mmCIF file of C-alpha atoms in Angstrom:
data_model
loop_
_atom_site.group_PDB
_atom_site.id
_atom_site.type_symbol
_atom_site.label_atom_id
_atom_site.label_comp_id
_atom_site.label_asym_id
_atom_site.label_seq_id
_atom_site.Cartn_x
_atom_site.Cartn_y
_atom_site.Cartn_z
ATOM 1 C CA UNK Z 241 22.708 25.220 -18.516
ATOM 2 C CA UNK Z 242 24.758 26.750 -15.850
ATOM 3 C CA UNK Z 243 22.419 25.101 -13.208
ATOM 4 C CA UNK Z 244 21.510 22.066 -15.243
ATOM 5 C CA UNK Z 245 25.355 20.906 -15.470
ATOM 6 C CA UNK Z 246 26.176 20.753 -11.264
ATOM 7 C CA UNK Z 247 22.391 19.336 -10.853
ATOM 8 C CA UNK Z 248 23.302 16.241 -13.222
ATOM 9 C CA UNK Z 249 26.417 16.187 -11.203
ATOM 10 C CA UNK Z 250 24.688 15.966 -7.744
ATOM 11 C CA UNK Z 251 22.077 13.183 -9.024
ATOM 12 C CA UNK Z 252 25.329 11.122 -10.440
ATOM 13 C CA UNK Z 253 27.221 11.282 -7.780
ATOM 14 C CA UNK Z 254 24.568 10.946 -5.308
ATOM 15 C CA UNK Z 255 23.787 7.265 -6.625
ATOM 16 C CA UNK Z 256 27.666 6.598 -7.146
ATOM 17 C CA UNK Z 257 28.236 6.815 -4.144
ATOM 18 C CA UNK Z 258 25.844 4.964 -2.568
ATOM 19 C CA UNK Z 259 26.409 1.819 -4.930
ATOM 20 C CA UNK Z 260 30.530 2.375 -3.905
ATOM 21 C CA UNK Z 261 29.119 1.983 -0.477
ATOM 22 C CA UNK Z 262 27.288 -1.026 -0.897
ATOM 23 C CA UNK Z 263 29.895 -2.535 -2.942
ATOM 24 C CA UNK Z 264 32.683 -2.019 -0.209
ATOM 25 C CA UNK Z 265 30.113 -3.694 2.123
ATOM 26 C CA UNK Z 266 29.283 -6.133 0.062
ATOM 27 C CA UNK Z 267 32.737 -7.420 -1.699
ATOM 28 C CA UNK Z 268 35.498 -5.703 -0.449
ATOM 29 C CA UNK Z 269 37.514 -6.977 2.156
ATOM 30 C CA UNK Z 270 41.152 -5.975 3.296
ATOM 31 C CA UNK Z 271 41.067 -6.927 6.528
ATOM 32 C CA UNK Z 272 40.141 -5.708 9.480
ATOM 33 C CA UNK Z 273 43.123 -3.309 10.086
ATOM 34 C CA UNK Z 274 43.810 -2.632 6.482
ATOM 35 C CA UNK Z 275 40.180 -1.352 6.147
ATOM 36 C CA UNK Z 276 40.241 0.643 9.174
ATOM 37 C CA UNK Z 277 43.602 2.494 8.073
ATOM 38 C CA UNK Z 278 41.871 3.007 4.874
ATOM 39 C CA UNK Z 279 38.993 4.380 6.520
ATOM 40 C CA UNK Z 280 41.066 6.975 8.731
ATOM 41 C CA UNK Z 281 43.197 8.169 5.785
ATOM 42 C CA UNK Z 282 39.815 8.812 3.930
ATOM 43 C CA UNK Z 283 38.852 10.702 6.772
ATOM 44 C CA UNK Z 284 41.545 12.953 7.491
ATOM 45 C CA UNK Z 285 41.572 13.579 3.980
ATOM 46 C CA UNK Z 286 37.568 14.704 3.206
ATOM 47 C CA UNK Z 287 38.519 16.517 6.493
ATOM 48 C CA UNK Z 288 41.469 18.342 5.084
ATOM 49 C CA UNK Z 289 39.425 18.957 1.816
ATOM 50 C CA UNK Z 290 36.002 20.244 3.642
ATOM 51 C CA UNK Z 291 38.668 23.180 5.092
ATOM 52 C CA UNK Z 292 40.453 24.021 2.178
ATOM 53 C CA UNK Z 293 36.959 24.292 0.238
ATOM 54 C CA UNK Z 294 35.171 26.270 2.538
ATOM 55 C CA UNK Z 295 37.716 29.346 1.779
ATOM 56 C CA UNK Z 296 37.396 29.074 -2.079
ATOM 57 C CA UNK Z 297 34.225 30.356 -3.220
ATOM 58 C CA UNK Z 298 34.828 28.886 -6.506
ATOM 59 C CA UNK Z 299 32.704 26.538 -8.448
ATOM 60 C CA UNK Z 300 35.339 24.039 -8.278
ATOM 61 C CA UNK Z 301 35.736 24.816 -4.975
ATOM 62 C CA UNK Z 302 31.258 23.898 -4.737
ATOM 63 C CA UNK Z 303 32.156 20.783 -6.509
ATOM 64 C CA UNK Z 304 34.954 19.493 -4.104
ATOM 65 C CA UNK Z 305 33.323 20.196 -1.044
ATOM 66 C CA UNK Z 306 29.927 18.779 -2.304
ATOM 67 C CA UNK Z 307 32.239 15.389 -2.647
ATOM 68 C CA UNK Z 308 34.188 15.287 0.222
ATOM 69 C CA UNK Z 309 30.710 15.976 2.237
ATOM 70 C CA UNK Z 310 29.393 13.243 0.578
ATOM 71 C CA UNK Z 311 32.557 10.843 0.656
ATOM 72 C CA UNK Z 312 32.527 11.380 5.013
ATOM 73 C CA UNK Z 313 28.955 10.530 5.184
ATOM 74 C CA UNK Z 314 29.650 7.137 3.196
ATOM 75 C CA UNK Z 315 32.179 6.743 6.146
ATOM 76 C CA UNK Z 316 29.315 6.867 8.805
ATOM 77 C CA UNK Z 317 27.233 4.782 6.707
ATOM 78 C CA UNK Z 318 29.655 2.363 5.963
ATOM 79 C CA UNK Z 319 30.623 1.636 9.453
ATOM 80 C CA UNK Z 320 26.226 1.720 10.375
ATOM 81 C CA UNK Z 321 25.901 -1.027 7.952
ATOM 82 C CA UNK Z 322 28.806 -3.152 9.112
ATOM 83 C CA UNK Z 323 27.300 -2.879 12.579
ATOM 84 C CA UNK Z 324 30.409 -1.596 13.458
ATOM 85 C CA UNK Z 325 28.861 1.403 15.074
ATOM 86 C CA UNK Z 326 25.036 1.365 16.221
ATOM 87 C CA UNK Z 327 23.996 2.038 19.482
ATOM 88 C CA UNK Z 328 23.732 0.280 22.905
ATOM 89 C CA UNK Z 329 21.256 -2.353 22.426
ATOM 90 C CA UNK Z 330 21.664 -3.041 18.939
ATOM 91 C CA UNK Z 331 18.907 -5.970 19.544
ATOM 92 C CA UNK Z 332 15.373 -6.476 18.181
ATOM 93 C CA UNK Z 333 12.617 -4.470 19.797
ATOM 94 C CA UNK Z 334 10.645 -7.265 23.039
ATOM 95 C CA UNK Z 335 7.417 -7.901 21.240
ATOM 96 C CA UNK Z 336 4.688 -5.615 22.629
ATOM 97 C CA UNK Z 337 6.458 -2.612 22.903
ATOM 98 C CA UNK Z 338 4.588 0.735 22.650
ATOM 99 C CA UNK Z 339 5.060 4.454 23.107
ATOM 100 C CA UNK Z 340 8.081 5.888 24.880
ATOM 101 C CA UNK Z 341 9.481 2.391 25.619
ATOM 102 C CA UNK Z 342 9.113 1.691 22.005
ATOM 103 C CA UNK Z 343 11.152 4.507 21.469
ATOM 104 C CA UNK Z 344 14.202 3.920 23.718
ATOM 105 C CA UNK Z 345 14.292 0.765 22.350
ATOM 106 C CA UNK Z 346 14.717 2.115 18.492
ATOM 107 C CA UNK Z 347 17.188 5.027 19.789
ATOM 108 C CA UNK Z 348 19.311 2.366 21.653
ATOM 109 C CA UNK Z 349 19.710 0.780 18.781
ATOM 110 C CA UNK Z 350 21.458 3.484 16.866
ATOM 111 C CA UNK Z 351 22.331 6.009 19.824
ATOM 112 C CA UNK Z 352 25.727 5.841 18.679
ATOM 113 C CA UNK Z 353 26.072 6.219 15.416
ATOM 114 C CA UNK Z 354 23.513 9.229 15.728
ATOM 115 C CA UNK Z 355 25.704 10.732 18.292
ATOM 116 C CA UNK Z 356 29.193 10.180 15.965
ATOM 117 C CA UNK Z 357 27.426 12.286 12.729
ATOM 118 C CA UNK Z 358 26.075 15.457 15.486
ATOM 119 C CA UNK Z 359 29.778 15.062 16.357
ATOM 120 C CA UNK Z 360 30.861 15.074 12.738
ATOM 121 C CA UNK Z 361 28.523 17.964 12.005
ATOM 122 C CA UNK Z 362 29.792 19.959 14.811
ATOM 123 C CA UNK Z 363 33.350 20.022 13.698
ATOM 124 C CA UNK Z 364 32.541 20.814 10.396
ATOM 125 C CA UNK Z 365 30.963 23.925 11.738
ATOM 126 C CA UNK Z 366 33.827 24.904 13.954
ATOM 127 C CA UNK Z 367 36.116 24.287 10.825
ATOM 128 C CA UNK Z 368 33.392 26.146 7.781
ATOM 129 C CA UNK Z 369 31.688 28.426 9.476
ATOM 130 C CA UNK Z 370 33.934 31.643 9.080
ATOM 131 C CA UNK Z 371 34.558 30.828 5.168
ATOM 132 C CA UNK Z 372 33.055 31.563 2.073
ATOM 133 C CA UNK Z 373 32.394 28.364 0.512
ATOM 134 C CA UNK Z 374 29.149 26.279 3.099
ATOM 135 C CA UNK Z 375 28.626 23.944 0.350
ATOM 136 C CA UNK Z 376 30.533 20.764 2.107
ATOM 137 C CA UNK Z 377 28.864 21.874 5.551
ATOM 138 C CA UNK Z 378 25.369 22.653 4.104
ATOM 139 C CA UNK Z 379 25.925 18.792 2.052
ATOM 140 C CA UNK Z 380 26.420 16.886 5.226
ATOM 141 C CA UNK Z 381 23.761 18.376 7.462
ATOM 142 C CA UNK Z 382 21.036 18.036 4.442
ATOM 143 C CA UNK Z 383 21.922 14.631 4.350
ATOM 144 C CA UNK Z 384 21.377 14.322 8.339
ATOM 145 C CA UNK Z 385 18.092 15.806 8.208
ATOM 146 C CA UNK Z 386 17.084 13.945 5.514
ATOM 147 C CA UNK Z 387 18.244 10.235 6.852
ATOM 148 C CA UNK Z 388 17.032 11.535 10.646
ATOM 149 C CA UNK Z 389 13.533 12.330 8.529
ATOM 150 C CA UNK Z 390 13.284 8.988 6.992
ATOM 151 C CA UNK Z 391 14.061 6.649 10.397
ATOM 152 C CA UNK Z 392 11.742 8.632 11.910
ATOM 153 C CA UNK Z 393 8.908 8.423 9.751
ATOM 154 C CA UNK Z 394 9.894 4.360 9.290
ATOM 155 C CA UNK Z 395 9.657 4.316 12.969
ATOM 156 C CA UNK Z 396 6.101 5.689 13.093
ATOM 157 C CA UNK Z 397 4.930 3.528 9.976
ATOM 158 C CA UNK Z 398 5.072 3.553 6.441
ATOM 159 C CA UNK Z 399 3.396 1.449 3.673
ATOM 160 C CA UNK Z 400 6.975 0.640 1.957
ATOM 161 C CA UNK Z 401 10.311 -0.076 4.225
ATOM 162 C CA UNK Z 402 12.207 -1.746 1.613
ATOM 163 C CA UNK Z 403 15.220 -4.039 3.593
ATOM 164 C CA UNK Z 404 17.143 -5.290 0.550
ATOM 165 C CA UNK Z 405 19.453 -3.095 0.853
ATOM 166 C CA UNK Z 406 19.570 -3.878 4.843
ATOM 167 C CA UNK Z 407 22.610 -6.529 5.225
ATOM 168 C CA UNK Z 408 21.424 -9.433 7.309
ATOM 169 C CA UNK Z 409 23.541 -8.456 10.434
ATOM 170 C CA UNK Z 410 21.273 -5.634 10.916
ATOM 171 C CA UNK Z 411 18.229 -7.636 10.978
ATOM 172 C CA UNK Z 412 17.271 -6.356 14.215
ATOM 173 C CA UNK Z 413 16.625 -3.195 13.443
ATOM 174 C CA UNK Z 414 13.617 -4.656 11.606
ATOM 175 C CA UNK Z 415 11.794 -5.059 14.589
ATOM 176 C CA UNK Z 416 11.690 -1.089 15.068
ATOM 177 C CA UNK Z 417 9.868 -0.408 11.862
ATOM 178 C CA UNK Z 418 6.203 -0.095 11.915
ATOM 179 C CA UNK Z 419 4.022 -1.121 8.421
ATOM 180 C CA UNK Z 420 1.032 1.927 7.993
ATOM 181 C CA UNK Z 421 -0.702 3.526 5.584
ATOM 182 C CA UNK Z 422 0.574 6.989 6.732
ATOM 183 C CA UNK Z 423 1.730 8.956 9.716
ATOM 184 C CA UNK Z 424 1.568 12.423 10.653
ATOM 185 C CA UNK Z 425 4.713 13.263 10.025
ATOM 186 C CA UNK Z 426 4.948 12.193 6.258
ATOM 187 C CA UNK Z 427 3.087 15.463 4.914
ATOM 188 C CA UNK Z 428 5.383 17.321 6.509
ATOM 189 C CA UNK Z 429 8.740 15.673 6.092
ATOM 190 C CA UNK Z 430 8.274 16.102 2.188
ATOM 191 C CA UNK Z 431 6.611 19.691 2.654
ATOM 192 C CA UNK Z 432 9.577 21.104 4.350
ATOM 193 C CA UNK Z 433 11.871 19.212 1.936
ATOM 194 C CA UNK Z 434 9.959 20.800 -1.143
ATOM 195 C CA UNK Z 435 10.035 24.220 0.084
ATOM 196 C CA UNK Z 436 13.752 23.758 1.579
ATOM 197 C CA UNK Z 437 14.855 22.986 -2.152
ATOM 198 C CA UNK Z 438 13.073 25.442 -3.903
ATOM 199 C CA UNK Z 439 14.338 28.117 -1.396
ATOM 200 C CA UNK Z 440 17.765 26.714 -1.789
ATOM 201 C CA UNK Z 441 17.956 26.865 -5.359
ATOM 202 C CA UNK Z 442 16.360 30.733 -5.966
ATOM 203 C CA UNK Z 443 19.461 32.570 -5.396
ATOM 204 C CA UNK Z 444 20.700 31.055 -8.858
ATOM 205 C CA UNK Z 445 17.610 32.708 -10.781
ATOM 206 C CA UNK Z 446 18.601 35.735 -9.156
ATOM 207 C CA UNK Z 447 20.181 38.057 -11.663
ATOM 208 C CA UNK Z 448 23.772 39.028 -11.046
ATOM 209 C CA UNK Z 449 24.560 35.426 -9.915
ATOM 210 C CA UNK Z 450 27.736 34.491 -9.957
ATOM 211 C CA UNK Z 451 29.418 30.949 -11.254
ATOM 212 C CA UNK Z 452 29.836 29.618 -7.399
ATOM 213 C CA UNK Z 453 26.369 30.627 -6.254
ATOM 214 C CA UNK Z 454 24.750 29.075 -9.175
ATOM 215 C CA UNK Z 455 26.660 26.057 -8.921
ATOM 216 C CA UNK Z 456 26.220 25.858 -5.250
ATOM 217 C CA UNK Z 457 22.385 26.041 -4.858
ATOM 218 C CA UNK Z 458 22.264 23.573 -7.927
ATOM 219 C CA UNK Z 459 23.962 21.034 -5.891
ATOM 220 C CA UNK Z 460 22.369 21.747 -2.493
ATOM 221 C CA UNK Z 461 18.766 21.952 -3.847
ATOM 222 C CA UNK Z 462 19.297 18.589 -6.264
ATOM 223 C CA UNK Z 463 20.524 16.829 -3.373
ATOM 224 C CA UNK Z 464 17.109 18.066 -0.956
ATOM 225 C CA UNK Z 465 15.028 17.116 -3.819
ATOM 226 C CA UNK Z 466 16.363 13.860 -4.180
ATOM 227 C CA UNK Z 467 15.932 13.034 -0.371
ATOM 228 C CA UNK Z 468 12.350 14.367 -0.977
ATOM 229 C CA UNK Z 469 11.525 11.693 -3.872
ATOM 230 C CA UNK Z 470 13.034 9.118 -1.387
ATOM 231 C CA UNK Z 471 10.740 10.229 1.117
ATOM 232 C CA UNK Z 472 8.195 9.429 -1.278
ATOM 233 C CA UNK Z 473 9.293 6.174 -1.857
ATOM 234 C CA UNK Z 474 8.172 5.167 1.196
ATOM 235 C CA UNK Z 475 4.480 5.441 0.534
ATOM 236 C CA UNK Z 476 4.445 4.540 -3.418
ATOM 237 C CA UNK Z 477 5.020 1.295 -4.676
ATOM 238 C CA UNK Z 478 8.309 2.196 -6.396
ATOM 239 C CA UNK Z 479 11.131 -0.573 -5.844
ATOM 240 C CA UNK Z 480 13.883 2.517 -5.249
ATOM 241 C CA UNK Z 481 16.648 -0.605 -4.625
ATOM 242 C CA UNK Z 482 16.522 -1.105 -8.045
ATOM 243 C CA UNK Z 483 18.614 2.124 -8.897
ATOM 244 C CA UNK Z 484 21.715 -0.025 -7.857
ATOM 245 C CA UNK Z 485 20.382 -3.491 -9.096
ATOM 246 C CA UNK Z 486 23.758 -3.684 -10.828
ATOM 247 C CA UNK Z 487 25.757 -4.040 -7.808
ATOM 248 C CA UNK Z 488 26.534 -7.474 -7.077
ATOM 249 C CA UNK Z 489 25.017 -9.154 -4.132
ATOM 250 C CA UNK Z 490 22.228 -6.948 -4.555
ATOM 251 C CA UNK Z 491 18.882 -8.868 -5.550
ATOM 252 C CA UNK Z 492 15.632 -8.124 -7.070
ATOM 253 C CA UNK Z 493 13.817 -5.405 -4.492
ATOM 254 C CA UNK Z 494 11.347 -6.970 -2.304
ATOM 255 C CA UNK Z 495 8.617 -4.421 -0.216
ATOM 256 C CA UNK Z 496 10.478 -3.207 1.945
ATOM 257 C CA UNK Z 497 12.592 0.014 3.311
ATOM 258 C CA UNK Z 498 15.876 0.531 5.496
ATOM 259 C CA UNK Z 499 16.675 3.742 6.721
ATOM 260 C CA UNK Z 500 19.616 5.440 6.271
ATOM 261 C CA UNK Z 501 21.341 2.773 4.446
ATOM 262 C CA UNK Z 502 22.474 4.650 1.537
ATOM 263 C CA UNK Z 503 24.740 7.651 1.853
ATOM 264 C CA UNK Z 504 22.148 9.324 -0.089
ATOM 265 C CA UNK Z 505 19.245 10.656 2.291
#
């Protein structure tokens, strides 16, 4: 039960977070400068939380850091989706575009945003690395090399690129994806993920295990293992927008996928 508890925890939050995103996207509006103070005292404060937690190697201590991991990486999502930060040339992909040219053309159009989390990511290791508790720092880079997993195997071509959850003004990006049975780096992506979760979450089978590391490998390893199932939504016929079907504004799932729309992976 003691890792059963902060794993139910992970896979709640995980998809309450995601619909909160949506939702802000979707029907909350306070204005331009009203939302962007909003934004910057959420912020400072998952900020200010993240380096308090990362001296407390306590479970409650796991639990806050897990959330105010999660909470920044909504941030960066939520200003991807409102095209408020993308890349260059956030434009659709000229039509007969192939190889490396193919490529700049995908990275310009989310250059920036890419280059804000790395920055993110960095600071949180300057501010975590020399405590105890690498729960909120572990939380944010799992869910960077999950979402940097998915848009690249989208890029390269999957059978299922869901874009319900894709608001309209980032149509474009459309143009980057690539329909495919399978590419090579699928088998990979979700082998790595598999064995990253499973050796994430042994140290809490380990006898003499304390509170905090059981709690903190529960989290971490839920959270891989849920970015693994969404890699395989990408190749099964399994209409993943439906977990947040009672958001409104968000309709029945069609075939497709968007990358990293979701704070999730």
């Amino acid at each position: 039960m003691e890792f059963l508890w902060p794993a139910l925890f992970a896979l709640f939050f995980w998809w309450f977070s995601t619909g909160c995103v949506l939702l802000l996207d979707r029907r909350v509006s306070l204005g331009p400068a009203a939302s962007r103070l909003a934004e910057v005292g959420v912020l400072l404060l998952s900020i200010a939380v993240l380096d308090w937690s990362a001296g407390q190697a306590t479970t409650q201590a796991a639990y806050i850091g897990f959330m105010a991991a999660i909470t920044l990486w909504g941030l960066h999502e939520l200003s991807f989706i409102q095209a408020r930060v993308t890349g260059p040339r956030p434009v659709a992909a000229p039509a007969g575009l192939s190889g490396w040219g193919r490529f700049k053309a995908a990275l310009g159009a989310i250059l920036w945003h890419e280059l804000a989390v790395a920055v993110t990511a960095l600071f949180l290791f300057v501010i975590c690395h020399e405590g105890e508790n690498w729960v909120g720092l572990w939380t944010f880079l799992a869910l960077w090399g999950l979402r940097l997993s998915t848009k690249i195997n989208i890029f390269l071509g999957v059978p299922n690129m869901t874009v319900d959850l894709l608001p309209d003004r980032l149509a474009f990006l459309h143009s980057h994806f690539r329909k495919r049975p399978m590419n090579w780096l699928f088998p990979i992506s979700v082998t790595v993920a598999t064995v990253a979760a499973g050796w994430v979450a042994h140290p809490a089978f380990l006898t003499g295990a304390s509170p905090f590391e059981v709690t903190a490998a529960a989290l971490l390893s839920t959270l891989i293992t849920l970015g693994m199932i969404e890699h395989w939504f990408l190749v099964l016929p399994i209409p993943d927008a439906a977990l947040w079907r009672w958001l409104p504004g968000v309709e029945a799932p069609s075939t497709a996928k968007a990358a990293g729309v979701s704070p999730g992976p």
